[in-house]
Every structure is written in structure tokens, then in C-alpha cells.
GROMACS .gro file of C-alpha atoms in nm:
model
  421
    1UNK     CA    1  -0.397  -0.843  -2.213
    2UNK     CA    2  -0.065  -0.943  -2.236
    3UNK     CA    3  -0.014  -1.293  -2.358
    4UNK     CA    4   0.328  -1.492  -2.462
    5UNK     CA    5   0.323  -1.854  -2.675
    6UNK     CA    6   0.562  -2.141  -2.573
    7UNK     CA    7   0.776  -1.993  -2.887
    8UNK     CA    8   0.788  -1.656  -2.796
    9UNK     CA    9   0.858  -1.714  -2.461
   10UNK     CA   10   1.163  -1.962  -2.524
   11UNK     CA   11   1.298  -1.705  -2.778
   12UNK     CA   12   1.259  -1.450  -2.497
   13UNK     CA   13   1.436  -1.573  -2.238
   14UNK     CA   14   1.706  -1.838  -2.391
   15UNK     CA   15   1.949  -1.534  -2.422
   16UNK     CA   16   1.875  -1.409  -2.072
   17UNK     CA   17   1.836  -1.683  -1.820
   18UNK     CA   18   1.883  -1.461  -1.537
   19UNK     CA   19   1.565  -1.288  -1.605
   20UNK     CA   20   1.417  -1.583  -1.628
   21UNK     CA   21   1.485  -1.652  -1.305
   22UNK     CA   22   1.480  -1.287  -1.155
   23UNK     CA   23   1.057  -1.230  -1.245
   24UNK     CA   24   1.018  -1.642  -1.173
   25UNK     CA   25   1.125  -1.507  -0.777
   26UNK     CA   26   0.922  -1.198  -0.829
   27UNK     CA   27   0.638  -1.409  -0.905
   28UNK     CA   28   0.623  -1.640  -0.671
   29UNK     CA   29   0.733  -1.370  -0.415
   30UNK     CA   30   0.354  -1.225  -0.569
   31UNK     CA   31   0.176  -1.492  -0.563
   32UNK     CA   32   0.255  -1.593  -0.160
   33UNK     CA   33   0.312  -1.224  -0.041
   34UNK     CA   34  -0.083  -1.232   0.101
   35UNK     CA   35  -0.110  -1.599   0.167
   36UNK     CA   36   0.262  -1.743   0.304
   37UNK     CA   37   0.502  -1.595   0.525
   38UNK     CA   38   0.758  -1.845   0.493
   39UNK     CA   39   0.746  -1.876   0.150
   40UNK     CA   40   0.772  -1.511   0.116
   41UNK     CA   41   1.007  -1.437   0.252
   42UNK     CA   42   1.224  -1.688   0.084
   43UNK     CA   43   1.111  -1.621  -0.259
   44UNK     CA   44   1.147  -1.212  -0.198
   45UNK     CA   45   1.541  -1.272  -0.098
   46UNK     CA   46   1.543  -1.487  -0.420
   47UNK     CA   47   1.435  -1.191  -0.643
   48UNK     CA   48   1.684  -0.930  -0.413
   49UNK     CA   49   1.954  -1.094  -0.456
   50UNK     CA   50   1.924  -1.232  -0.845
   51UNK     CA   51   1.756  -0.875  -0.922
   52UNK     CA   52   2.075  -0.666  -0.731
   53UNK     CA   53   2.336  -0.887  -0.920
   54UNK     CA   54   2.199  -0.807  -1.272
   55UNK     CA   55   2.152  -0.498  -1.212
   56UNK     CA   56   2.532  -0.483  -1.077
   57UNK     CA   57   2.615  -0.633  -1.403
   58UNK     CA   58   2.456  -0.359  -1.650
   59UNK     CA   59   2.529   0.028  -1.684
   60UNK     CA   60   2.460   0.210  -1.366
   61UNK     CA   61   2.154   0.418  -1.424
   62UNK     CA   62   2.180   0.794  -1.401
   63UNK     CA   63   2.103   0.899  -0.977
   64UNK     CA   64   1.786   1.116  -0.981
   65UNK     CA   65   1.495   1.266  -0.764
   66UNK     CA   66   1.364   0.914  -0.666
   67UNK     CA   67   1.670   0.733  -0.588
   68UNK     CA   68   1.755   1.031  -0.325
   69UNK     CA   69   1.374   0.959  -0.179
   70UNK     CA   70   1.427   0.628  -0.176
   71UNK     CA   71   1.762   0.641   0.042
   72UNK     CA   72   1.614   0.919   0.239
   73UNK     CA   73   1.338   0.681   0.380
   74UNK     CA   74   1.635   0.402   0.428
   75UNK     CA   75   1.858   0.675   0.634
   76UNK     CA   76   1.598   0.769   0.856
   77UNK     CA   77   1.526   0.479   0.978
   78UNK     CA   78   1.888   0.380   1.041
   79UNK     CA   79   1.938   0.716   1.236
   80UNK     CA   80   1.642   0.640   1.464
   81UNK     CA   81   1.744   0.251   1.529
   82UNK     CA   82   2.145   0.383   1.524
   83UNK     CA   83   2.018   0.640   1.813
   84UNK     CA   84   1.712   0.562   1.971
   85UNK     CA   85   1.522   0.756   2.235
   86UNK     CA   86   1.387   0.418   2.399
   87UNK     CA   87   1.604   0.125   2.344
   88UNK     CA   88   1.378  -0.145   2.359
   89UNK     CA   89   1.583  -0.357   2.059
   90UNK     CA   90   1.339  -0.357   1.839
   91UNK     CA   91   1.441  -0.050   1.656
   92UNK     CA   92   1.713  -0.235   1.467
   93UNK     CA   93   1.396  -0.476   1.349
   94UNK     CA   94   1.202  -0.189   1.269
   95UNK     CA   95   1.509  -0.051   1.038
   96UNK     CA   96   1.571  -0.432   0.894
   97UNK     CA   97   1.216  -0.371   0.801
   98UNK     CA   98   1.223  -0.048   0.593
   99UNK     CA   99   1.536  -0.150   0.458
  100UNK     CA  100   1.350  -0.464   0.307
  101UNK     CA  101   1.056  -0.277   0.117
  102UNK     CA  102   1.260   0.033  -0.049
  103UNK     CA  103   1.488  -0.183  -0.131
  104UNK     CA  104   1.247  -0.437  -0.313
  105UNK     CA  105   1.065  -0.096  -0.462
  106UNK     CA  106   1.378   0.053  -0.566
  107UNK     CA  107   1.497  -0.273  -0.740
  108UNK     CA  108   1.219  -0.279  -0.965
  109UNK     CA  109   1.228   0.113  -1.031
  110UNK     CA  110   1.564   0.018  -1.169
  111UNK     CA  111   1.520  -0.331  -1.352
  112UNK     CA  112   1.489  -0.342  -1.711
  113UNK     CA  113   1.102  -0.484  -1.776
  114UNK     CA  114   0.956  -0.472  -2.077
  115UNK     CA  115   0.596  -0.341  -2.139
  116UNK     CA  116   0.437  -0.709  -2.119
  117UNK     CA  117   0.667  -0.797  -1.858
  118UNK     CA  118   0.527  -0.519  -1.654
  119UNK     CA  119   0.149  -0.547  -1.748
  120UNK     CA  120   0.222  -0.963  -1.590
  121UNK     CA  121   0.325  -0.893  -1.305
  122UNK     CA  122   0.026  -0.585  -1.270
  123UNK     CA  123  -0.266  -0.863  -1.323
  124UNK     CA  124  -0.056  -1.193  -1.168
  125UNK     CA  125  -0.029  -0.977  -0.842
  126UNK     CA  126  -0.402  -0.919  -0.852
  127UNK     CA  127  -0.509  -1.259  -0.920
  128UNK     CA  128  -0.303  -1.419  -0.631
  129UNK     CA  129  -0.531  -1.184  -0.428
  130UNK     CA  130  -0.807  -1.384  -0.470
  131UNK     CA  131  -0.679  -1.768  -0.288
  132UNK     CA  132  -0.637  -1.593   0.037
  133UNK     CA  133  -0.972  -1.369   0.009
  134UNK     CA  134  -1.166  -1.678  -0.098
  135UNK     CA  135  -1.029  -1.866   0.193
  136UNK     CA  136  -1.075  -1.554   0.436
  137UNK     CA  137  -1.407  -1.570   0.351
  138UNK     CA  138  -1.493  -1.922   0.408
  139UNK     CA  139  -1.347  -1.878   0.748
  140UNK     CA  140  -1.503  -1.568   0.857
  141UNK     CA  141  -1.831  -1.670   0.698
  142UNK     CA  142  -1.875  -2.024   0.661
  143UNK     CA  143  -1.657  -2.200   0.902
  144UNK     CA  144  -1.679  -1.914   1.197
  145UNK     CA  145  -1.277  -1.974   1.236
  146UNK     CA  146  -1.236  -1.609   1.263
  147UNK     CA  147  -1.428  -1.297   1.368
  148UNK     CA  148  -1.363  -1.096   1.007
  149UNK     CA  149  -1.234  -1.145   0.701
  150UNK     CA  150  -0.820  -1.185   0.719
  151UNK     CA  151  -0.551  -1.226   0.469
  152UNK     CA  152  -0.340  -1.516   0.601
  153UNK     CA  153  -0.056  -1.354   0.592
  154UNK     CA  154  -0.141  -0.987   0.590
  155UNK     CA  155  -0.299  -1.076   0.906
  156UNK     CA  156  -0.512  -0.797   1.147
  157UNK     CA  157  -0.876  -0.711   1.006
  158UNK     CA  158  -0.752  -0.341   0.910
  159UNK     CA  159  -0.418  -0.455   0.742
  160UNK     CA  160  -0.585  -0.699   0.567
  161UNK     CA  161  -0.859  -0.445   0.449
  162UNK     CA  162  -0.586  -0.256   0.346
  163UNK     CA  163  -0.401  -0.460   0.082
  164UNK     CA  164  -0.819  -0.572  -0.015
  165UNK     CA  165  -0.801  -0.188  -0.093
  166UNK     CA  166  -0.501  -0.099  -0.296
  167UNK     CA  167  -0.607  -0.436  -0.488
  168UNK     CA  168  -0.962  -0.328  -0.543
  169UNK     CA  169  -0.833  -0.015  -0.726
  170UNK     CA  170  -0.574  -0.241  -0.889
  171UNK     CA  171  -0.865  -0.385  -1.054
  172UNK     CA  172  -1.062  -0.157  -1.197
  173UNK     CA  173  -0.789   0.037  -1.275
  174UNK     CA  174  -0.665  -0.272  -1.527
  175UNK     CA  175  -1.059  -0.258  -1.644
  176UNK     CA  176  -1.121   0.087  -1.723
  177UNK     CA  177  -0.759   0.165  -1.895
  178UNK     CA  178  -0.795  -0.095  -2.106
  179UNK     CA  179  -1.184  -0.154  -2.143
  180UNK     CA  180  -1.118  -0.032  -2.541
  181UNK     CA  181  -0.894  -0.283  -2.610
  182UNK     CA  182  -1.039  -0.597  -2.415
  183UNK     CA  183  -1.278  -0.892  -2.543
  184UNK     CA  184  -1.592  -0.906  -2.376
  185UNK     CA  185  -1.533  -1.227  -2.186
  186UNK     CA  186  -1.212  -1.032  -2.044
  187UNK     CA  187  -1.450  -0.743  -1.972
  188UNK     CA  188  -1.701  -0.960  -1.724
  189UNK     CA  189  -1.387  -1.149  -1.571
  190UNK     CA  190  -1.231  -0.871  -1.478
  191UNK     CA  191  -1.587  -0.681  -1.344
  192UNK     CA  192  -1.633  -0.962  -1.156
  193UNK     CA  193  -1.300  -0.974  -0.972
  194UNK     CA  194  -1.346  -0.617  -0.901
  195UNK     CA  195  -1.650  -0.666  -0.737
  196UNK     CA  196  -1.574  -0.972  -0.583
  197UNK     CA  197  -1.250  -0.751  -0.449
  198UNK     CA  198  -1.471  -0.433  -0.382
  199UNK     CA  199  -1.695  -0.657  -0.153
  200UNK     CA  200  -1.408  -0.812   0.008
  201UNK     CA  201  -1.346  -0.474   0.118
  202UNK     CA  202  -1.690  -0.379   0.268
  203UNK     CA  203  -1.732  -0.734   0.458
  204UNK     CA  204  -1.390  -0.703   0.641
  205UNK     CA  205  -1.573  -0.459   0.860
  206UNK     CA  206  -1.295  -0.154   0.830
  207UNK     CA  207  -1.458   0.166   0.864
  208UNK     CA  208  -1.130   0.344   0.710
  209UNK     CA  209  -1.092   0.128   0.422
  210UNK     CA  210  -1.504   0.151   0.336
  211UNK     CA  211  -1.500   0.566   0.293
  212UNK     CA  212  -1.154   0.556   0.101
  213UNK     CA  213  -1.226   0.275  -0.170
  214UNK     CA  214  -1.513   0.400  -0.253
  215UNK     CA  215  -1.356   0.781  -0.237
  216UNK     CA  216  -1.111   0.584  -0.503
  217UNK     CA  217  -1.349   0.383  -0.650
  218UNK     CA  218  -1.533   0.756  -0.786
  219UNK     CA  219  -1.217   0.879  -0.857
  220UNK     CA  220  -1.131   0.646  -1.066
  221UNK     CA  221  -1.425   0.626  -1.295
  222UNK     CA  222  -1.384   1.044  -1.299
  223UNK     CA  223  -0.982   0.999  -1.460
  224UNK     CA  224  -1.069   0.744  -1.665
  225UNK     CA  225  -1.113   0.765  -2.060
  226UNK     CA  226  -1.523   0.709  -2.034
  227UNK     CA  227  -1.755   0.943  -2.171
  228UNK     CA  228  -1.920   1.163  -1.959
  229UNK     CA  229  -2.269   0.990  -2.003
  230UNK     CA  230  -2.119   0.627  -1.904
  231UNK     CA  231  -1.928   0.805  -1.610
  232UNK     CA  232  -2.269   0.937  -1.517
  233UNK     CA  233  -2.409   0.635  -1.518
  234UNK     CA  234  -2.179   0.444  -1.339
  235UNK     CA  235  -2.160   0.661  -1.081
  236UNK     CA  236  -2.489   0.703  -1.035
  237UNK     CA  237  -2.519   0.347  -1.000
  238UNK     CA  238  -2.275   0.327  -0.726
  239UNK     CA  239  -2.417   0.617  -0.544
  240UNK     CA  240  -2.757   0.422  -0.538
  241UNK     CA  241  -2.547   0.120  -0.409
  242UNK     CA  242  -2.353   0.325  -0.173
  243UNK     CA  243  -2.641   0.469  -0.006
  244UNK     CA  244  -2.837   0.130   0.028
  245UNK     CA  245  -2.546   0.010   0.245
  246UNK     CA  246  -2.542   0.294   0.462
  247UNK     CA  247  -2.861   0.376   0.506
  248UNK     CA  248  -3.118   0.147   0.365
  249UNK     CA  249  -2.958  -0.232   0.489
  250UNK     CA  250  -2.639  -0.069   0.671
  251UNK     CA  251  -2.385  -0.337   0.646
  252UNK     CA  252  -2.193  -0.460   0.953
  253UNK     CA  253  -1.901  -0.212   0.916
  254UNK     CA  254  -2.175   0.065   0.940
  255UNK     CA  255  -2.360  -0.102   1.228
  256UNK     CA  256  -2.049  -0.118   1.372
  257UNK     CA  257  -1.990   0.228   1.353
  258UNK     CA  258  -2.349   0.379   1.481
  259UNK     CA  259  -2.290   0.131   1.771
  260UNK     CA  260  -1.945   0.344   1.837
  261UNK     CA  261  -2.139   0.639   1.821
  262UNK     CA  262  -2.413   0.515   2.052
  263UNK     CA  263  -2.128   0.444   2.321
  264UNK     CA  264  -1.976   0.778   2.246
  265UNK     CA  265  -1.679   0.613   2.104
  266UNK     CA  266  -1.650   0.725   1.752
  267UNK     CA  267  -1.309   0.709   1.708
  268UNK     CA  268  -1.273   0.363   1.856
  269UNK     CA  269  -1.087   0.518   2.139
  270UNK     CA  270  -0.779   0.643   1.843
  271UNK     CA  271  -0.807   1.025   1.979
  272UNK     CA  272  -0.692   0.824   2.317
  273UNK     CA  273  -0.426   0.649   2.125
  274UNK     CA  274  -0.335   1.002   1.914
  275UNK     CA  275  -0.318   1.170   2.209
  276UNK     CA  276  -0.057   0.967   2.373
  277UNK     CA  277   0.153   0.976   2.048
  278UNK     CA  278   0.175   1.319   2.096
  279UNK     CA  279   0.319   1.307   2.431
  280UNK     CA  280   0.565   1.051   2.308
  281UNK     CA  281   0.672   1.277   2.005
  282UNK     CA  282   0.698   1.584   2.254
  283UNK     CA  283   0.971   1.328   2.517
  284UNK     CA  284   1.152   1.255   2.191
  285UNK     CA  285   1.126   1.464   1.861
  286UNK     CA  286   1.412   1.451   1.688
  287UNK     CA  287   1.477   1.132   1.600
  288UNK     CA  288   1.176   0.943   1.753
  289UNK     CA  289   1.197   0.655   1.976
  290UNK     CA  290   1.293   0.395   1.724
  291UNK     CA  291   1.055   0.174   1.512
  292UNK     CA  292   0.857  -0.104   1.656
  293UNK     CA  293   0.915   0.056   2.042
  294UNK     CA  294   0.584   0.164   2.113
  295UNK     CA  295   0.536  -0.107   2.376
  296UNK     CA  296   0.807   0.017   2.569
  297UNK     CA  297   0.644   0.325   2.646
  298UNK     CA  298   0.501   0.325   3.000
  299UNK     CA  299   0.200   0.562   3.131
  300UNK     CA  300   0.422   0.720   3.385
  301UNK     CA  301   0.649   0.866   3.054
  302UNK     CA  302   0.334   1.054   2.961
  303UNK     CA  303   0.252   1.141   3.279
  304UNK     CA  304   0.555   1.292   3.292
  305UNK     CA  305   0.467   1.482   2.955
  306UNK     CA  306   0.225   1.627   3.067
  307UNK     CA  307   0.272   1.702   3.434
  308UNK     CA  308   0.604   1.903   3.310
  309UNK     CA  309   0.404   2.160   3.102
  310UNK     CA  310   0.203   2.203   3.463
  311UNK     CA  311  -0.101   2.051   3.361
  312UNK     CA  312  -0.310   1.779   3.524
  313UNK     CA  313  -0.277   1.439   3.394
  314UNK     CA  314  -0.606   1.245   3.319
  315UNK     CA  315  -0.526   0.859   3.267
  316UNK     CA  316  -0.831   0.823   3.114
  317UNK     CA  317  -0.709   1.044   2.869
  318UNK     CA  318  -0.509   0.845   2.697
  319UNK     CA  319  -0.488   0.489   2.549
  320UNK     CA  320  -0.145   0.295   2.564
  321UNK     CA  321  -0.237  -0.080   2.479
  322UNK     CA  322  -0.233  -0.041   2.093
  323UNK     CA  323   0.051  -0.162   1.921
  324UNK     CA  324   0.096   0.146   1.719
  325UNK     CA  325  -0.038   0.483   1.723
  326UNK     CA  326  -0.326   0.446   1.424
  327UNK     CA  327  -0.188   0.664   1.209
  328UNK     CA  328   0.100   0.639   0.936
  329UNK     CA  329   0.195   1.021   1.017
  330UNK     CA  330   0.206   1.020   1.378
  331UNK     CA  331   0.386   0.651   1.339
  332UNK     CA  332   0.695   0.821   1.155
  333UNK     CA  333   0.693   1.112   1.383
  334UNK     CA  334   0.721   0.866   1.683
  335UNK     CA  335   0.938   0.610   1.543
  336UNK     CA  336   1.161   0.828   1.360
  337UNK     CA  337   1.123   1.176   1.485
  338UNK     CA  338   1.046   1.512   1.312
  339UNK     CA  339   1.393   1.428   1.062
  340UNK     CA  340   1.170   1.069   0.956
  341UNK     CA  341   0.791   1.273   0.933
  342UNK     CA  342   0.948   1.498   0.709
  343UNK     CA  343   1.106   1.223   0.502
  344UNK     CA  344   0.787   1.040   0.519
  345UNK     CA  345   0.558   1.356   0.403
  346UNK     CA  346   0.818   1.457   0.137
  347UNK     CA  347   0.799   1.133   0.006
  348UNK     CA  348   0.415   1.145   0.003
  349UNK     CA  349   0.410   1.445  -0.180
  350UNK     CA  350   0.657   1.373  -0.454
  351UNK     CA  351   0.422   1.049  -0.507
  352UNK     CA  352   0.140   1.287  -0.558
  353UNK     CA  353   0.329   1.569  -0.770
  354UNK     CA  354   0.432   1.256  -0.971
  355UNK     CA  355   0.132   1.088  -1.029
  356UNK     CA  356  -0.050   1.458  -1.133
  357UNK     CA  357   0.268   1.465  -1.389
  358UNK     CA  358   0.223   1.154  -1.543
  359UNK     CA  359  -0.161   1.204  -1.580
  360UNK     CA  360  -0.161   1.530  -1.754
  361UNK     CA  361   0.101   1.355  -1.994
  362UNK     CA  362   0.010   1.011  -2.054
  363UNK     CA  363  -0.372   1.051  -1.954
  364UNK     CA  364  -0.516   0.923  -2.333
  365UNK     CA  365  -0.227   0.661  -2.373
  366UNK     CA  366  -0.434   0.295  -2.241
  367UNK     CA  367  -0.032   0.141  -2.206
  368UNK     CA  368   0.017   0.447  -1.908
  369UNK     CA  369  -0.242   0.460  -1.753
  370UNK     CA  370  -0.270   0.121  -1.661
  371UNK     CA  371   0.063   0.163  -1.408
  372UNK     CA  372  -0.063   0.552  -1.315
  373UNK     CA  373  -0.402   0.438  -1.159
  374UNK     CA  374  -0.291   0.110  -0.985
  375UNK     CA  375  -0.014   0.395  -0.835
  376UNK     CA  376  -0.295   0.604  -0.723
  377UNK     CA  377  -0.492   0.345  -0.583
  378UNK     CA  378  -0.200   0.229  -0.384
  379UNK     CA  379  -0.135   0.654  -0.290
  380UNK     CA  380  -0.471   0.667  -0.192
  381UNK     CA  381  -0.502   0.387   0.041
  382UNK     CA  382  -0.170   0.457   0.203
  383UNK     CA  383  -0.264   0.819   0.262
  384UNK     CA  384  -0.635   0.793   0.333
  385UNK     CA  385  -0.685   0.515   0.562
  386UNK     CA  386  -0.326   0.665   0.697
  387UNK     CA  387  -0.528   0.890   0.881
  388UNK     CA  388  -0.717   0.648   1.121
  389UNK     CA  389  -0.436   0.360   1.065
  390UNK     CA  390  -0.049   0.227   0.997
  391UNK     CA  391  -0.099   0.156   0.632
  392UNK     CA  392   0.304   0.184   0.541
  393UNK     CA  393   0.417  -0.159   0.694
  394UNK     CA  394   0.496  -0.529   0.585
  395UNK     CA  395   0.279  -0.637   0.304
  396UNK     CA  396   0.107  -0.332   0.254
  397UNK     CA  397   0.442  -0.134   0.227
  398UNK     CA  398   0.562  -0.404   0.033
  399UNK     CA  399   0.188  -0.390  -0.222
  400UNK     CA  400   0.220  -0.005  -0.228
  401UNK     CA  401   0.587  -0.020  -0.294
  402UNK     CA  402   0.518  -0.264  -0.616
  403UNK     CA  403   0.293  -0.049  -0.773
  404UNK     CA  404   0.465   0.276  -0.728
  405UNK     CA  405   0.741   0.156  -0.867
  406UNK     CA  406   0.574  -0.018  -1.214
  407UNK     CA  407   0.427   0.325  -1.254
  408UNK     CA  408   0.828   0.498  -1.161
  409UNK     CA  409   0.974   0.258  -1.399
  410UNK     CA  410   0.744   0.331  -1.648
  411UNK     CA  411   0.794   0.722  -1.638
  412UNK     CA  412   1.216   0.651  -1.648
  413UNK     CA  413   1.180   0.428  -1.929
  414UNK     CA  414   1.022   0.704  -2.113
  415UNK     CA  415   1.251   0.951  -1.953
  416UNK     CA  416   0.960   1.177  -1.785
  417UNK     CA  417   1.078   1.091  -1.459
  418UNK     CA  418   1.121   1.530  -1.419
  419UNK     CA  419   0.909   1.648  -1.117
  420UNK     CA  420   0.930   2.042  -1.309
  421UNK     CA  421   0.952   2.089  -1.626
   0.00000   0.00000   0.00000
């Protein structure tokens, strides 16, 4: 665990105020990004604009692989809000927004933390989970405020199950790289907030966050440094868990689910919702209709669609009163056209090829793999519950951005930033 006296810290920092001052923001950016969004907000331009200045200031890094991902993401969403199918003026909101998060990721793929530095922020991002899941929790389940468990600020049920997820794999990630090298009291603190995250998780009542952080939670415990009899048993342990709350005492998110099924719903009405992304993409598919102008789609567009192929169109078919299509893939392809998908996938996939790099490499070193499973987790989430969901937005974009880019700055520290060798 990393841990700084009063001297060390003074002697740290005297020389270089500016950092100081540049992981102060970043911190307090951390500590309010699930609980504030005023505070946010001002404490993330804080970091931007100390964090772009000192980075100004120093050598310009050699350009490689990452950067070029990292303005491909920015560019395609300026094309789409520069020349939207369906200007609805949100597009140039939409673009503000993507702008924001690679930009914040890319800043700290480029700053100049130390080790410690690094490990900090890792845990002090996990830790100001818990405020705004305790509180969540009281209202949800003691004071009946709201219907299931929120994050103040990440907001809707799913979003909020989201960053629970990517934070839930933060944790034991932290425990098992460094189980060898923790006291026991750190060992039971940091179970506890694992489980305590874990269970935030299955009480939020998200179907696509349940399968995926337990999908993580197994794979995990299988690339960790445990031997094969305590993986065994661990995972035996959870399967016995696992199965209680589906089948024994279902919890509400699986209740939830067989009552779906019952009503021959078991997609909550998404392959409704898919299906009239599709149509959308087919009106507009090379540069989409511009981020956050999915409202102004009307039914008579798709009807449209569909009637011009010379088929019959079934309203019922098709769901239109979602505010985005419930999936991160067929998002980019309508916001930002087959051009952003493509970005959007390549970017995916250079995350994985990255992270299956930096395992095979650094996969017995306690320092890297710390920063390479909080990056899966956040993979993972983003991809699995992708699928059924928008997971690449706001705070989670911001949360998956964060941990990508301790594990990217990592790898370019140590020069093994090469996707090929």
C-alpha cells in the first residue's frame, strides 16, 4: 500500500508545486466524480487545464499507436456533430462530450506519475465509491427515496450499476495483485469493500451488470498469482454463492428477470429498441445522425426505412421512447456512422490486444498487475454490459477512461507500449 509521511511528502512536492496542485484537482475531481456534478465538473477543468500546461512545459512525448486512437475517437465525433444527418443541436453537445473524456484519459496517459502516485489515485478512486453507494443504499433501502440503488451523480439504475461494476473489479483486482505483500488487517479491509462493492452490484437490480461482474469476478481469480488449489476454492465458493442467488433465494434482479420472461419480454423490449437503431443506421450510415439526437428521430423516419425496401411496417415492431439505443455498438454506429463504429471497435480491440500484451509480460510482477486488471475490469464492463446497454458515456467513460490510462501510462513508462513485437 502506498503510504507518504508529512516529510516525504513536503520533500516531494516543494520542488514541484504544480504537481501538487495538478493530482490535488485529480483528486478531488475522484473523489466527487460519482457523488457531485457541480463539483466535478469544476475540479475536472482544474486538473485539464493545470495537467495540459505542464505537460506544455516538458519535452513532447514521442506520437505513437495510442495517441492516433485517442484522436481518432475525438475526430469522429467532430465529423458527425460538423455534418450531421439529423440536426437536432445536440450533436455539438454530444462532441463537447467525447472531447471531455479522451482528453482527460489522454492527459494522464501522458503525465509524468510516479509508481505511488499512480497506486493513490488507483485505491482513492475506489474508496470515494463507497459515500455515494452507502447513501444509495439508505435511500433505496431504508428511506424508500428511490426505486434502486443510484449513484448521485452517475444517476440511471444501469449507469450506476455500471461504474458499481468497473469498481467492483477495481477492488479485487488491488486485493489479489497485492495479497503477498499486504498486512492482514489490509487483507479484510479490502475483502470487505469488495464485497460490500460486489453486493452493491447485485442489489441495483441490473441484469447486464449481474452476468458480467461475476463473468469478471471468475476471471479475475483465474489471472491472478493464486495457486491452483486456493483458485479452486474460491471459485468454488462463489459458484455455491452464485447459484443460491439464482436459483435457491433468486434475488430481485433475477425475479425481475423470470417475470420478463413470464410476459414474454426478455429483452425488456431492447430487440424493439435494436431494431429501430438499425433502421436509423440504414437512413444515415456514414456519418450517423450526430450524438445525443436519438430523440429527434420520429416513427414515420422508420417507417420510411422500411416501407422503401417494400416491406410492411409493424409499429409494434419497434420501440422509439428510449433515450439511446441499449447498446454501446449500435450507439456509435447511429451517432457517428460506420467511419465512428469502426473507430469505436478498433479502439476496443487495441484495448484488448493491449491488455493480452501486458499480461503475458508483466503477469508475475504484483507493481503491473495492479493497473492491468483494474484495465480489464473497466474493458470488461464497457464491452460486456455494452451489449444490452450505453456503457461509454459521462462517468462511466470518464471511470473506464482513468483506468485504461494508469494501465497505458504504466506500459509507456516502461516503454512496452508496442502492440507487435
Amino acid at each position: 500500500m502506498p503510504t507518504l509521511s508529512l516529510a516525504s511528502f513536503k520533500k516531494i512536492y516543494s520542488k514541484s508545486k504544480l504537481k501538487f496542485l495538478e493530482l490535488s484537482f485529480l483528486s478531488l475531481f475522484l473523489a466527487f466524480l460519482p457523488s457531485f456534478e457541480a463539483p466535478k465538473n469544476i475540479f475536472l477543468a482544474g486538473y485539464l487545464i493545470v495537467a495540459l500546461y505542464r505537460q506544455s512545459q516538458t519535452p513532447s512525448l514521442k506520437w505513437g499507436i495510442w495517441d492516433w486512437i485517442f484522436l481518432s475517437l475525438i475526430a469522429s465525433s467532430f465529423l458527425s456533430a460538423l455534418f450531421p444527418a439529423v440536426p437536432g443541436f445536440n450533436e455539438w453537445k454530444g462532441f463537447r462530450g467525447m472531447l471531455l473524456w479522451v482528453t482527460f484519459g489522454w492527459t494522464i496517459f501522458r503525465s509524468d506519475y510516479d509508481l505511488n502516485e499512480k497506486k493513490y489515485l488507483f485505491i482513492f478512486a475506489i474508496l470515494m465509491t463507497i459515500p455515494p453507494l452507502l447513501w444509495g443504499l439508505i435511500e433505496s433501502l431504508v428511506l424508500h427515496t428511490k426505486e434502486a440503488l443510484q449513484l448521485h451523480s452517475v444517476g440511471h439504475v444501469n449507469h450506476s450499476a455500471i461504474y458499481l461494476c468497473m469498481m467492483a473489479g477495481a477492488s479485487l483486482a488491488l486485493l489479489l495483485s497485492q495479497l503477498q505483500t499486504l498486512k492482514k488487517q489490509h487483507i479484510f479491509k479490502i475483502t470487505l469493500l469488495f464485497i460490500l462493492l460486489l453486493s452493491g452490484v447485485i442489489i441495483s437490480q441490473s441484469r447486464g451488470a449481474f452476468g458480467i461482474v461475476f463473468l469478471l469476478v471468475f476471471a479475475l481469480f483465474l489471472l491472478s498469482r493464486l495457486t491452483t488449489k486456493i483458485k479452486a476454492i474460491s471459485l468454488t465458493l462463489l459458484t455455491i454463492f452464485l447459484i443460491s442467488i439464482v436459483f435457491i433465494k433468486p434475488v430481485p434482479v433475477i425475479e425481475k428477470q423470470i417475470l420478463n420472461q413470464n410476459n414474454h419480454d426478455t429483452l425488456s423490449q431492447r430487440d424493439k429498441v435494436w431494431r429501430a437503431a438499425f433502421e436509423v443506421a440504414r437512413l444515415h450510415p456514414l456519418l450517423g445522425i450526430g450524438s445525443g439526437n436519438w430523440n429527434h428521430i420520429k416513427i414515420d423516419q422508420i417507417k420510411s426505412s422500411v416501407e422503401s425496401r417494400g416491406e410492411t411496417f409493424n409499429p409494434e415492431a419497434f420501440a422509439m421512447q428510449y433515450h439511446h439505443p441499449h447498446n454501446i455498438y449500435l450507439s456509435n454506429l447511429v451517432d457517428r456512422g460506420i467511419l465512428g463504429f469502426i473507430i469505436f471497435l478498433n479502439f476496443m480491440l487495441i484495448w484488448l490486444i493491449t491488455l493480452i500484451n501486458s499480461y503475458k509480460k508483466f503477469n508475475q510482477d504484483p507493481k503491473a498487475i495492479l493497473f492491468i486488471m483494474g484495465s480489464f475490469s473497466a474493458w470488461t464492463t464497457i464491452f460486456g454490459i455494452g451489449l444490452v446497454n450505453t456503457t461509454f458515456h459521462h462517468e462511466n467513460a470518464l471511470l473506464a477512461l482513468f483506468f485504461l490510462s494508469l494501465h497505458l501510462n504504466y506500459l509507456r513508462q516502461k516503454n512496452q507500449l508496442k502492440l507487435f513485437s
